Short mmCIF file of C-alpha atoms in Angstrom, two decimals:
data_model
loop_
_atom_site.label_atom_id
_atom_site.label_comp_id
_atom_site.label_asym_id
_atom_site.label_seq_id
_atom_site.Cartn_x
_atom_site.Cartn_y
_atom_site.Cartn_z
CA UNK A 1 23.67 44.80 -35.16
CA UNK A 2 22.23 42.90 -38.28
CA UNK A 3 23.54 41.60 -41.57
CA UNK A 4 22.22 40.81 -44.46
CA UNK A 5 19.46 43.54 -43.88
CA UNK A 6 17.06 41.10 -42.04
CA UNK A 7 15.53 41.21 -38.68
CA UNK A 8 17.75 39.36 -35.89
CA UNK A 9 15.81 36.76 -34.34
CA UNK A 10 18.14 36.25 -31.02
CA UNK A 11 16.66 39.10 -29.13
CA UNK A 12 13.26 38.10 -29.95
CA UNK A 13 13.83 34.51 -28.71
CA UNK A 14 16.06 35.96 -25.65
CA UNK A 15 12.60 35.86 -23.29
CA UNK A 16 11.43 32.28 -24.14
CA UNK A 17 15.47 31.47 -23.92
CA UNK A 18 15.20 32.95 -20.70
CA UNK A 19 12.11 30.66 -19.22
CA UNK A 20 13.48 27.49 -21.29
CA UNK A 21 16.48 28.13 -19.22
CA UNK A 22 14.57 28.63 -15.96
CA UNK A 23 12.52 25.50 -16.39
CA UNK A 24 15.46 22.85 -17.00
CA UNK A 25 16.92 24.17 -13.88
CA UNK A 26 14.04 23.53 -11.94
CA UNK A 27 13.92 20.45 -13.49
CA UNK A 28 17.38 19.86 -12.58
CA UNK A 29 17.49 21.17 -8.99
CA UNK A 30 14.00 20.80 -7.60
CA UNK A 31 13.24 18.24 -4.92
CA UNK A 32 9.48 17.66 -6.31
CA UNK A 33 10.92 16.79 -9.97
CA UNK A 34 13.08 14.04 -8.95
CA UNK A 35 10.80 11.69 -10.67
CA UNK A 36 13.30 8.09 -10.33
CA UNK A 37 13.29 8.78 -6.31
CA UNK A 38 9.51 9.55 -6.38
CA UNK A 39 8.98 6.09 -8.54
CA UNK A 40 11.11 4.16 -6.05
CA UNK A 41 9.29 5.41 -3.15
CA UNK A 42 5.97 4.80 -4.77
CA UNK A 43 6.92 1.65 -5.39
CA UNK A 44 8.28 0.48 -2.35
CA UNK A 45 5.52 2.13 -0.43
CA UNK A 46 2.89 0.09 -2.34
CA UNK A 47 4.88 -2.87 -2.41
CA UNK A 48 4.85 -2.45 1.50
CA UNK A 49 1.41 -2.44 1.47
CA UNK A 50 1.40 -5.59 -0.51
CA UNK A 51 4.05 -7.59 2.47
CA UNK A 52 1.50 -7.17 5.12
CA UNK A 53 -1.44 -9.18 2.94
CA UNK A 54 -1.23 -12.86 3.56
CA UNK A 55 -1.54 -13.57 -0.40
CA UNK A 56 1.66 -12.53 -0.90
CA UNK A 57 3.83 -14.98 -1.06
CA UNK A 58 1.26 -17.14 -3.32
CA UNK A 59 1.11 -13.41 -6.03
CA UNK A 60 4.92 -12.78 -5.74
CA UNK A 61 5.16 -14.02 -9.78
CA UNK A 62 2.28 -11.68 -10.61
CA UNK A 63 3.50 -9.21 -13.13
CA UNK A 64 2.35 -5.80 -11.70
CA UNK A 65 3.99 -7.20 -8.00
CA UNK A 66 7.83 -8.28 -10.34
CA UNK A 67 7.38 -4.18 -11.27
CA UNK A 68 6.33 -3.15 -8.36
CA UNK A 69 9.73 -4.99 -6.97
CA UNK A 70 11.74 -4.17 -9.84
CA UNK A 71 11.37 -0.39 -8.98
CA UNK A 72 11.64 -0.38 -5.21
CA UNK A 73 14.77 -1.84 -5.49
CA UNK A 74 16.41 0.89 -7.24
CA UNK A 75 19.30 2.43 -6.41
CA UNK A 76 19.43 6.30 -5.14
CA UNK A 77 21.82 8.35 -6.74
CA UNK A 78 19.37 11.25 -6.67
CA UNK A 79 20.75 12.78 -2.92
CA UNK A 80 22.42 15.98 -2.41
CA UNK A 81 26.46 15.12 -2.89
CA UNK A 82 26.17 11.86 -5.37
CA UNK A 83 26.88 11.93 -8.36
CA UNK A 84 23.83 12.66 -10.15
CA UNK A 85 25.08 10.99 -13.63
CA UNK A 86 25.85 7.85 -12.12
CA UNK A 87 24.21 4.94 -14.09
CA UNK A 88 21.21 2.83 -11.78
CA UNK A 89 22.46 -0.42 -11.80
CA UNK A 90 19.48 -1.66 -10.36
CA UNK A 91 17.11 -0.52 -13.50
CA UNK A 92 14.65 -2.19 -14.40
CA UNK A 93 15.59 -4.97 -17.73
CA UNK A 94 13.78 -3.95 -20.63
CA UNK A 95 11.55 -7.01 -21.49
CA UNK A 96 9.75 -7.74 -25.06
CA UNK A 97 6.72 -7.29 -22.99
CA UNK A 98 7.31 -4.79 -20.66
CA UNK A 99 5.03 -1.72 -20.14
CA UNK A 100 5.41 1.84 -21.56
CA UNK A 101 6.11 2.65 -18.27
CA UNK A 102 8.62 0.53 -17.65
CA UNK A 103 9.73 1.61 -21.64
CA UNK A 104 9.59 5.05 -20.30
CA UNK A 105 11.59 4.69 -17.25
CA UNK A 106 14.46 3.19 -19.18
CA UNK A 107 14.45 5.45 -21.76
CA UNK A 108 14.50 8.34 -19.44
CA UNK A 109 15.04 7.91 -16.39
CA UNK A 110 17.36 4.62 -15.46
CA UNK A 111 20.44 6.33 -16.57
CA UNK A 112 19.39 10.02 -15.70
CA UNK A 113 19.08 10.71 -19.74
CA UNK A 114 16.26 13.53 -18.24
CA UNK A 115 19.03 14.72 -16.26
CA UNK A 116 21.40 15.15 -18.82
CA UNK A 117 19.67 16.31 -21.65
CA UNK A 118 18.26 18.99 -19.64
CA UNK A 119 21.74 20.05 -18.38
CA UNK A 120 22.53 19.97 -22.59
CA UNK A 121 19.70 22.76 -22.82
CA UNK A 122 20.66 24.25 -19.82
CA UNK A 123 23.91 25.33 -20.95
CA UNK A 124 22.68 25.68 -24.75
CA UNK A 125 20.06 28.53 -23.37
CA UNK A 126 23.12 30.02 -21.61
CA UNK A 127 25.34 30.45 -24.31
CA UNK A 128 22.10 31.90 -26.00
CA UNK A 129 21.43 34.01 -23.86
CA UNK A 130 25.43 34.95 -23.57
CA UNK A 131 25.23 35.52 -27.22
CA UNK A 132 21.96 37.64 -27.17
CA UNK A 133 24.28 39.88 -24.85
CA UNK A 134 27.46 40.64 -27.46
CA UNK A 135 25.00 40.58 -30.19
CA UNK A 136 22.88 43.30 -29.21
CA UNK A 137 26.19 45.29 -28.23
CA UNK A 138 27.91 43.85 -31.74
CA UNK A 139 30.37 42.83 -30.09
CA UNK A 140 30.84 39.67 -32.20
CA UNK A 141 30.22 39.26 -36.06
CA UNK A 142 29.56 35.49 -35.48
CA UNK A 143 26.36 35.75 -34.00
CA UNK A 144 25.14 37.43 -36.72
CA UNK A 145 26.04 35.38 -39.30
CA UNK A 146 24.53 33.02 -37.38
CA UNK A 147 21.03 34.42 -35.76
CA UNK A 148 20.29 37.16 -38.71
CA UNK A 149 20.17 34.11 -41.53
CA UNK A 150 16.66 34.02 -42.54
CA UNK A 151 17.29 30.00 -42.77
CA UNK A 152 17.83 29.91 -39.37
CA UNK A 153 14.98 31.29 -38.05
CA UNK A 154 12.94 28.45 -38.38
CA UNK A 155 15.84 26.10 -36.70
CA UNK A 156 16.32 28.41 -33.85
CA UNK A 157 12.94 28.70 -33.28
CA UNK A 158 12.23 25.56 -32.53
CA UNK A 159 15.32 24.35 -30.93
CA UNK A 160 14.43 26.93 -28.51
CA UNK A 161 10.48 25.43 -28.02
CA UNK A 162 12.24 21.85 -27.62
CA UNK A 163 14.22 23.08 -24.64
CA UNK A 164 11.79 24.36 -23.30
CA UNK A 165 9.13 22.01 -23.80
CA UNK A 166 11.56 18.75 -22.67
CA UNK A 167 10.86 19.51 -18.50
CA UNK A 168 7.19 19.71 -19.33
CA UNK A 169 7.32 16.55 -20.84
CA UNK A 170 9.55 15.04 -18.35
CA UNK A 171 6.79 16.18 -15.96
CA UNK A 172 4.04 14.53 -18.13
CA UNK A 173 5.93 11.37 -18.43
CA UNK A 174 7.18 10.88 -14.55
CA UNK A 175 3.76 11.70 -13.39
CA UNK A 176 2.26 8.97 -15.85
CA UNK A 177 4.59 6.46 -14.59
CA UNK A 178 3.22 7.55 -10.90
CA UNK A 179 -0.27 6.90 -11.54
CA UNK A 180 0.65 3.80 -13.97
CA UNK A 181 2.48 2.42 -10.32
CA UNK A 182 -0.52 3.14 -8.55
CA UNK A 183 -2.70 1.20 -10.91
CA UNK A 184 -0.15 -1.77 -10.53
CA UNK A 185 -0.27 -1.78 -7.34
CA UNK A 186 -4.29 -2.10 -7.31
CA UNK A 187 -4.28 -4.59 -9.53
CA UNK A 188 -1.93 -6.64 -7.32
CA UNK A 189 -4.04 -5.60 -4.32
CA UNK A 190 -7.34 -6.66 -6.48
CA UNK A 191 -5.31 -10.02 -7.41
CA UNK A 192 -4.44 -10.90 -4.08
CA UNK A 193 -8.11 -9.64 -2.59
CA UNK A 194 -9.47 -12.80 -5.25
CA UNK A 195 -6.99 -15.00 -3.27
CA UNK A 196 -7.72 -14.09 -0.30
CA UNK A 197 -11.35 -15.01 -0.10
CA UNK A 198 -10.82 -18.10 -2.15
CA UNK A 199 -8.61 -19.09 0.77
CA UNK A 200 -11.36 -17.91 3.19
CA UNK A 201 -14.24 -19.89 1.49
CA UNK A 202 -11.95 -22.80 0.97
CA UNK A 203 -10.20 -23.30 4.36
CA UNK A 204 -11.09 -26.51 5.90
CA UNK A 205 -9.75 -28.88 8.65
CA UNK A 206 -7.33 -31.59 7.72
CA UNK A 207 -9.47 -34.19 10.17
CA UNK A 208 -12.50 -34.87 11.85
CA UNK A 209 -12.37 -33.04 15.27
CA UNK A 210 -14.53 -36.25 16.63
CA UNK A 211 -12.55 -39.23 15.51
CA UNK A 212 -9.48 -36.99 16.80
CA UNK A 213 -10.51 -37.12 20.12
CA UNK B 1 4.62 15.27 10.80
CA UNK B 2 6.66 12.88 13.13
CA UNK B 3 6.70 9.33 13.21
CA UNK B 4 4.10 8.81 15.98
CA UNK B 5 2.00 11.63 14.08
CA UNK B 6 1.67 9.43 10.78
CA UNK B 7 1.60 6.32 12.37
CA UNK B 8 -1.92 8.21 14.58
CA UNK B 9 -2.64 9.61 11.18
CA UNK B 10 -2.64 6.10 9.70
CA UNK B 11 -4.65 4.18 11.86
CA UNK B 12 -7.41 6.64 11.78
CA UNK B 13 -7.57 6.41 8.46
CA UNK B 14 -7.60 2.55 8.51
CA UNK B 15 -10.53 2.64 11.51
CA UNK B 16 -12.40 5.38 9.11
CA UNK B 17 -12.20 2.56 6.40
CA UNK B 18 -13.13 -0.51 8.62
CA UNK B 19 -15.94 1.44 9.81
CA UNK B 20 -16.97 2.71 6.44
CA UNK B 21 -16.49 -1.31 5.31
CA UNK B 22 -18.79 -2.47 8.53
CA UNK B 23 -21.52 -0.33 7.21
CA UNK B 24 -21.97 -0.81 3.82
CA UNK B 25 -20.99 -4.31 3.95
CA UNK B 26 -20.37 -5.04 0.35
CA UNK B 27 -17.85 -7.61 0.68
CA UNK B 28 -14.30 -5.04 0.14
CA UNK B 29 -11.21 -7.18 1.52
CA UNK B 30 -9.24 -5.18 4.21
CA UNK B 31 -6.00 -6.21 5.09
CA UNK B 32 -4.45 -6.14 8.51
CA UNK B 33 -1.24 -6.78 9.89
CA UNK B 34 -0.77 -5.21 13.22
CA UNK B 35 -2.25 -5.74 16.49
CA UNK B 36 -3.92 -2.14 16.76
CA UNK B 37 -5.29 -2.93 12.94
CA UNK B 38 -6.96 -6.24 14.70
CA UNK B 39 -8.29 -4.33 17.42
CA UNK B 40 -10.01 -1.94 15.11
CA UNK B 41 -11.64 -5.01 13.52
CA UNK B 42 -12.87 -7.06 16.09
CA UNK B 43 -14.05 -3.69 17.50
CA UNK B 44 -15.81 -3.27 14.19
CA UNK B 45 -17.10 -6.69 13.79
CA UNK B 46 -19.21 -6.38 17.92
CA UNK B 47 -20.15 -3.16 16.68
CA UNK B 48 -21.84 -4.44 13.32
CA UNK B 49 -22.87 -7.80 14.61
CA UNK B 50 -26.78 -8.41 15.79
CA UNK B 51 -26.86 -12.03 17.16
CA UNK B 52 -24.06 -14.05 16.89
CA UNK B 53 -20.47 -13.64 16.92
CA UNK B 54 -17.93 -16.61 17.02
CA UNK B 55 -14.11 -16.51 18.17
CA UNK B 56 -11.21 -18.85 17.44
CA UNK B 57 -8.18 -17.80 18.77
CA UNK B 58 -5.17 -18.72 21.09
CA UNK B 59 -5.95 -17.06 24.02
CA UNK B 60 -8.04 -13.92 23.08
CA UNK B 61 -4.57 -11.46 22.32
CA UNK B 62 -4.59 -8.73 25.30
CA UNK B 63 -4.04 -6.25 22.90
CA UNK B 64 -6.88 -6.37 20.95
CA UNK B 65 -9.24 -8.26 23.28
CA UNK B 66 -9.10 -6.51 26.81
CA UNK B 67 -8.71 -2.86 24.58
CA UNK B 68 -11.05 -0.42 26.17
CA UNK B 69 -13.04 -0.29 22.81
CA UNK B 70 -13.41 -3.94 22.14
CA UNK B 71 -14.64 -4.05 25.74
CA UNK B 72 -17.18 -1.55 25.40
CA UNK B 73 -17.83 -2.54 21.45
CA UNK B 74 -18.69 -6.31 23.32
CA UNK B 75 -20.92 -5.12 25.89
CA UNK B 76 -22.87 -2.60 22.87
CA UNK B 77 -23.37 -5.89 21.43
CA UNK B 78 -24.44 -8.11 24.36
CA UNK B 79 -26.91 -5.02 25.07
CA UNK B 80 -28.26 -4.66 22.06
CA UNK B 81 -29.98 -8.25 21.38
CA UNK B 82 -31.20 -10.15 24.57
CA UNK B 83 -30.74 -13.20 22.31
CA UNK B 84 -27.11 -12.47 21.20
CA UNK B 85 -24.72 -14.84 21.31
CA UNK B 86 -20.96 -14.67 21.64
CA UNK B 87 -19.23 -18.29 21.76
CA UNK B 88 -15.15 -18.35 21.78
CA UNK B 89 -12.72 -20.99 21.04
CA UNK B 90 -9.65 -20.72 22.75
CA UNK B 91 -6.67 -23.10 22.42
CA UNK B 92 -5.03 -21.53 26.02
CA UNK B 93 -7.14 -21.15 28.87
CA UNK B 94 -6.73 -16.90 28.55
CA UNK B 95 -6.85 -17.22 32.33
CA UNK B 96 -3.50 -18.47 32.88
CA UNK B 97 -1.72 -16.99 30.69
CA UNK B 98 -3.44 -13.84 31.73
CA UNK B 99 -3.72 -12.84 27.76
CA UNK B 100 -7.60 -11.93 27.95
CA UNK B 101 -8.60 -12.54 30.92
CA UNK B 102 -9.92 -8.99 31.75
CA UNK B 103 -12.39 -9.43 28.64
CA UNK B 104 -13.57 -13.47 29.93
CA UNK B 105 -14.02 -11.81 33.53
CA UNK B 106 -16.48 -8.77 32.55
CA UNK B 107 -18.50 -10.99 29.91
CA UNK B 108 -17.93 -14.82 31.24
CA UNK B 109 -20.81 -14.74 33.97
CA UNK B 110 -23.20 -13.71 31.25
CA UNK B 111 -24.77 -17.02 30.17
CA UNK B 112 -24.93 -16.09 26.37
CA UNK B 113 -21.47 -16.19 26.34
CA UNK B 114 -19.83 -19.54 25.83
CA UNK B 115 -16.09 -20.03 25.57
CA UNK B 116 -14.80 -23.59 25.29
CA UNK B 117 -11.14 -24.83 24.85
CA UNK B 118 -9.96 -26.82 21.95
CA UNK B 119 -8.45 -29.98 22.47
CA UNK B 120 -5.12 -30.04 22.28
CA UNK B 121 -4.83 -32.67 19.24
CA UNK B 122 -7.80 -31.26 17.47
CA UNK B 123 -5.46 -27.69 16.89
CA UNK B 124 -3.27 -29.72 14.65
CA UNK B 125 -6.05 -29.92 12.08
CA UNK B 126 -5.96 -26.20 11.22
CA UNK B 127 -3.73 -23.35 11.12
CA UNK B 128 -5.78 -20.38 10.81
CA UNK B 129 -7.73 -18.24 13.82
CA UNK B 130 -10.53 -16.29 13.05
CA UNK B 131 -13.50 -14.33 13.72
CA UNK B 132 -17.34 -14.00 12.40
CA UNK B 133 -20.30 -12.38 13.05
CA UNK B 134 -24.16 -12.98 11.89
CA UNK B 135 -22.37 -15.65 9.22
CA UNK B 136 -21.63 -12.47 7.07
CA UNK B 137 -18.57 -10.87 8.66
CA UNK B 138 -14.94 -12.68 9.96
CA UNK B 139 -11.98 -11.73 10.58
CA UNK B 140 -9.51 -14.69 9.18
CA UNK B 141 -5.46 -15.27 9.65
CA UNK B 142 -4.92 -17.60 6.96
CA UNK B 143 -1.67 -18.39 9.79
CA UNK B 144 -2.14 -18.21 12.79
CA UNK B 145 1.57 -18.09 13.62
CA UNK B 146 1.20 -14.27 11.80
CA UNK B 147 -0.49 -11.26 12.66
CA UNK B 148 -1.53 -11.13 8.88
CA UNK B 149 -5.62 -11.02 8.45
CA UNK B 150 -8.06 -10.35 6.03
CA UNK B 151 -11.29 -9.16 7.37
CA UNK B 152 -14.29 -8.81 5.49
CA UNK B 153 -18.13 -7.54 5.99
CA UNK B 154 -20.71 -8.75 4.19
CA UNK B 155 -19.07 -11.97 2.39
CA UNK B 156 -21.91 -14.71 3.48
CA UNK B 157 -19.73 -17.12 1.44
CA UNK B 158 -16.32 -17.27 3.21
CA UNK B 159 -18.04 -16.19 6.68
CA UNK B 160 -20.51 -19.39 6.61
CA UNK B 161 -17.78 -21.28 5.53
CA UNK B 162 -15.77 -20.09 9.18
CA UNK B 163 -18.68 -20.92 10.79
CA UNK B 164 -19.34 -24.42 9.89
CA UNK B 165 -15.62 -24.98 10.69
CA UNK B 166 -16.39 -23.46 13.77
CA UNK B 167 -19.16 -25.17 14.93
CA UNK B 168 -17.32 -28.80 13.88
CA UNK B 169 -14.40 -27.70 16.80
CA UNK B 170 -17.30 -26.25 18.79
CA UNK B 171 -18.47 -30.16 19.40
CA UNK B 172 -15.52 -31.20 20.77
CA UNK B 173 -14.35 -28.14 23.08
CA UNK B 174 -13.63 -28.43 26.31
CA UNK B 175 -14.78 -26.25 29.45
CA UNK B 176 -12.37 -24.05 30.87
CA UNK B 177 -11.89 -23.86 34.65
CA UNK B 178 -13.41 -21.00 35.72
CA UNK B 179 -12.47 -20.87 38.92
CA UNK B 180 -9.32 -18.88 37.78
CA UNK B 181 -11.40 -15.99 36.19
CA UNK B 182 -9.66 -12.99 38.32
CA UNK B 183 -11.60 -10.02 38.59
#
């Protein structure tokens, strides 16, 4: 059904509504897109690494080994049961010089704002897709006062590319942080491999082995 | 994958890299913190060594010592240069505390290898153990009280460093009584 003798845009968008929809639930329910447990692990994984190297203690102020701790020590809230809205009291503080990773983590992923942002869309794509439904049955007036408005077209549009686009980006921006970890961690590893042989090529004995004996 | 799986998985992958390490010898740091990590080394550092390899250690750890590899890694080397060398510091007799015993009773008739004992006072000038071969390869535990190493091929720097240190304790060892070497 159509007013205003334009072309209805909602069942034109009702495919890409479709697929926006699809993606934040993947994003939402998918093991592989749980990006704050796959930072924590990463982090404590390297950071295990790190423990076994004798350096350690002496690089424990170094600032890629503080992130590297920072993030391990998250808490999970990502299982199967838990609440999955549930703020991380162990994020990371936000420092004046902190990285955009670290930036990034806050901003996204420390209080699940990923999470619920794509459970906003989720629902938004549902009631649009709901609404695609009684529209192209006429069942409600509303909708087309509200999808056949030439204005709106552009709006709609776009709101609908956002949606869909946010997962992709959360995808984008997780992974980054992954591989920005990882080069932490080397640096670390680099920092304490400089250590290491300085403490090789300087180690010396406190005494003279003959006057000892 | 279980446990034992990755943990197989793992240390392959770690003797891939010490090997790799032994035979370019560009100087990469690799880290170690097990027993079955120091075996791999000390394996590693008889395998690339082709005169002279010097030991300091408590009492030459069974584990890594009387392995079947680091046996047969020793004897390569021994085999391979009539004038090798292979002197070890000990700060135990291995002998009675039976720790490597089984590698001091297949090599310690061989006269190129020398193993002395460190006095007893002189130990409380250091607190590191190592290992180094051809002054260009060691094995170092910055303490000695850790299983924590760094081990390192090609670095003449820190590995002629190890061995001046080691010939300065090497002057005032001691003989072990070899009468106790069990066979």
């Amino acid at each position: 059904m159509q007013l205003f003798g334009s072309i209805s845009l909602l069942p034109n968008l009702e495919p890409i509504v479709g697929a926006s929809l699809a993606l934040n639930l993947a994003y939402l329910n998918l093991e592989r897109f749980r990006y704050r447990s796959r930072i924590r692990n990463k982090a404590a994984e390297r950071l295990e690494k790190l423990k076994e190297m004798s350096a350690y203690e002496q690089i424990q102020v170094h600032r890629d080994v503080t992130l590297l701790q920072r993030l391990a020590e998250l808490r999970d809230h990502d299982d199967m049961g838990s609440d999955p809205l549930a703020n991380d009291v162990g994020a990371p503080p936000c420092e004046d010089k902190s990285t955009w990773s670290e930036r990034c983590y806050n901003a996204l992923f420390a209080k699940h704002t990923d999470n619920r942002v794509c459970i906003g869309f989720s629902a938004l794509c549902a009631i649009l897709l709901f609404l695609g439904v009684q529209h192209s049955y006429g069942i409600s007036h509303y909708t087309a006062l509200a999808f056949d408005n030439p204005s709106s077209i552009n709006l709609w549009a776009w709101t609908v590319a956002v949606t869909g686009l946010w997962p992709v980006f959360l995808v984008g921006i997780g992974w980054g942080i992954v591989r920005s970890l990882k080069k932490s961690a080397d640096e670390a590893y680099r920092e304490m491999e400089k250590l290491q042989n300085n403490m090789v090529s300087q180690a010396t004995l406190t005494g003279d082995p003959e006057t000892v004996t | 994958m279980n446990h034992d799986e990755m943990d197989a998985m793992s240390m392959i992958e770690y003797r891939a890299r010490v090997e790799r390490a032994a035979s370019i010898k560009d100087g990469e740091a690799i880290y170690n913190g097990t027993t079955e990590h120091a075996q791999i080394v000390i394996e590693a550092l008889f395998r690339s060594a082709t005169s002279c390899v010097r030991i300091l250690s408590h009492a030459l750890n069974h584990g890594v010592y009387n392995h079947p590899r680091t046996l047969d890694a020793a004897e390569e080397f021994l085999a391979r240069n009539p004038n090798a060398s292979l002197e070890i510091l000990v700060e135990r007799n291995p002998h009675e505390c039976r720790e490597g015993s089984e590698f001091l009773s297949r090599f310690g008739k061989d006269k190129r290898v020398k193993q002395l004992l460190v006095p007893t006072d002189v130990q409380n000038l250091y607190r590191f153990h190592f290992a180094v071969a051809d002054r260009e390869s060691y094995r170092f535990e910055d303490d000695k009280t850790r299983h924590a190493a760094i081990a390192s091929f090609g670095s003449p720097k820190g590995a002629s460093n190890l061995d001046k240190i080691f010939q300065s304790l090497w002057r005032v060892g001691k003989p072990f009584v070899r009468e106790q070497i069990t066979a």
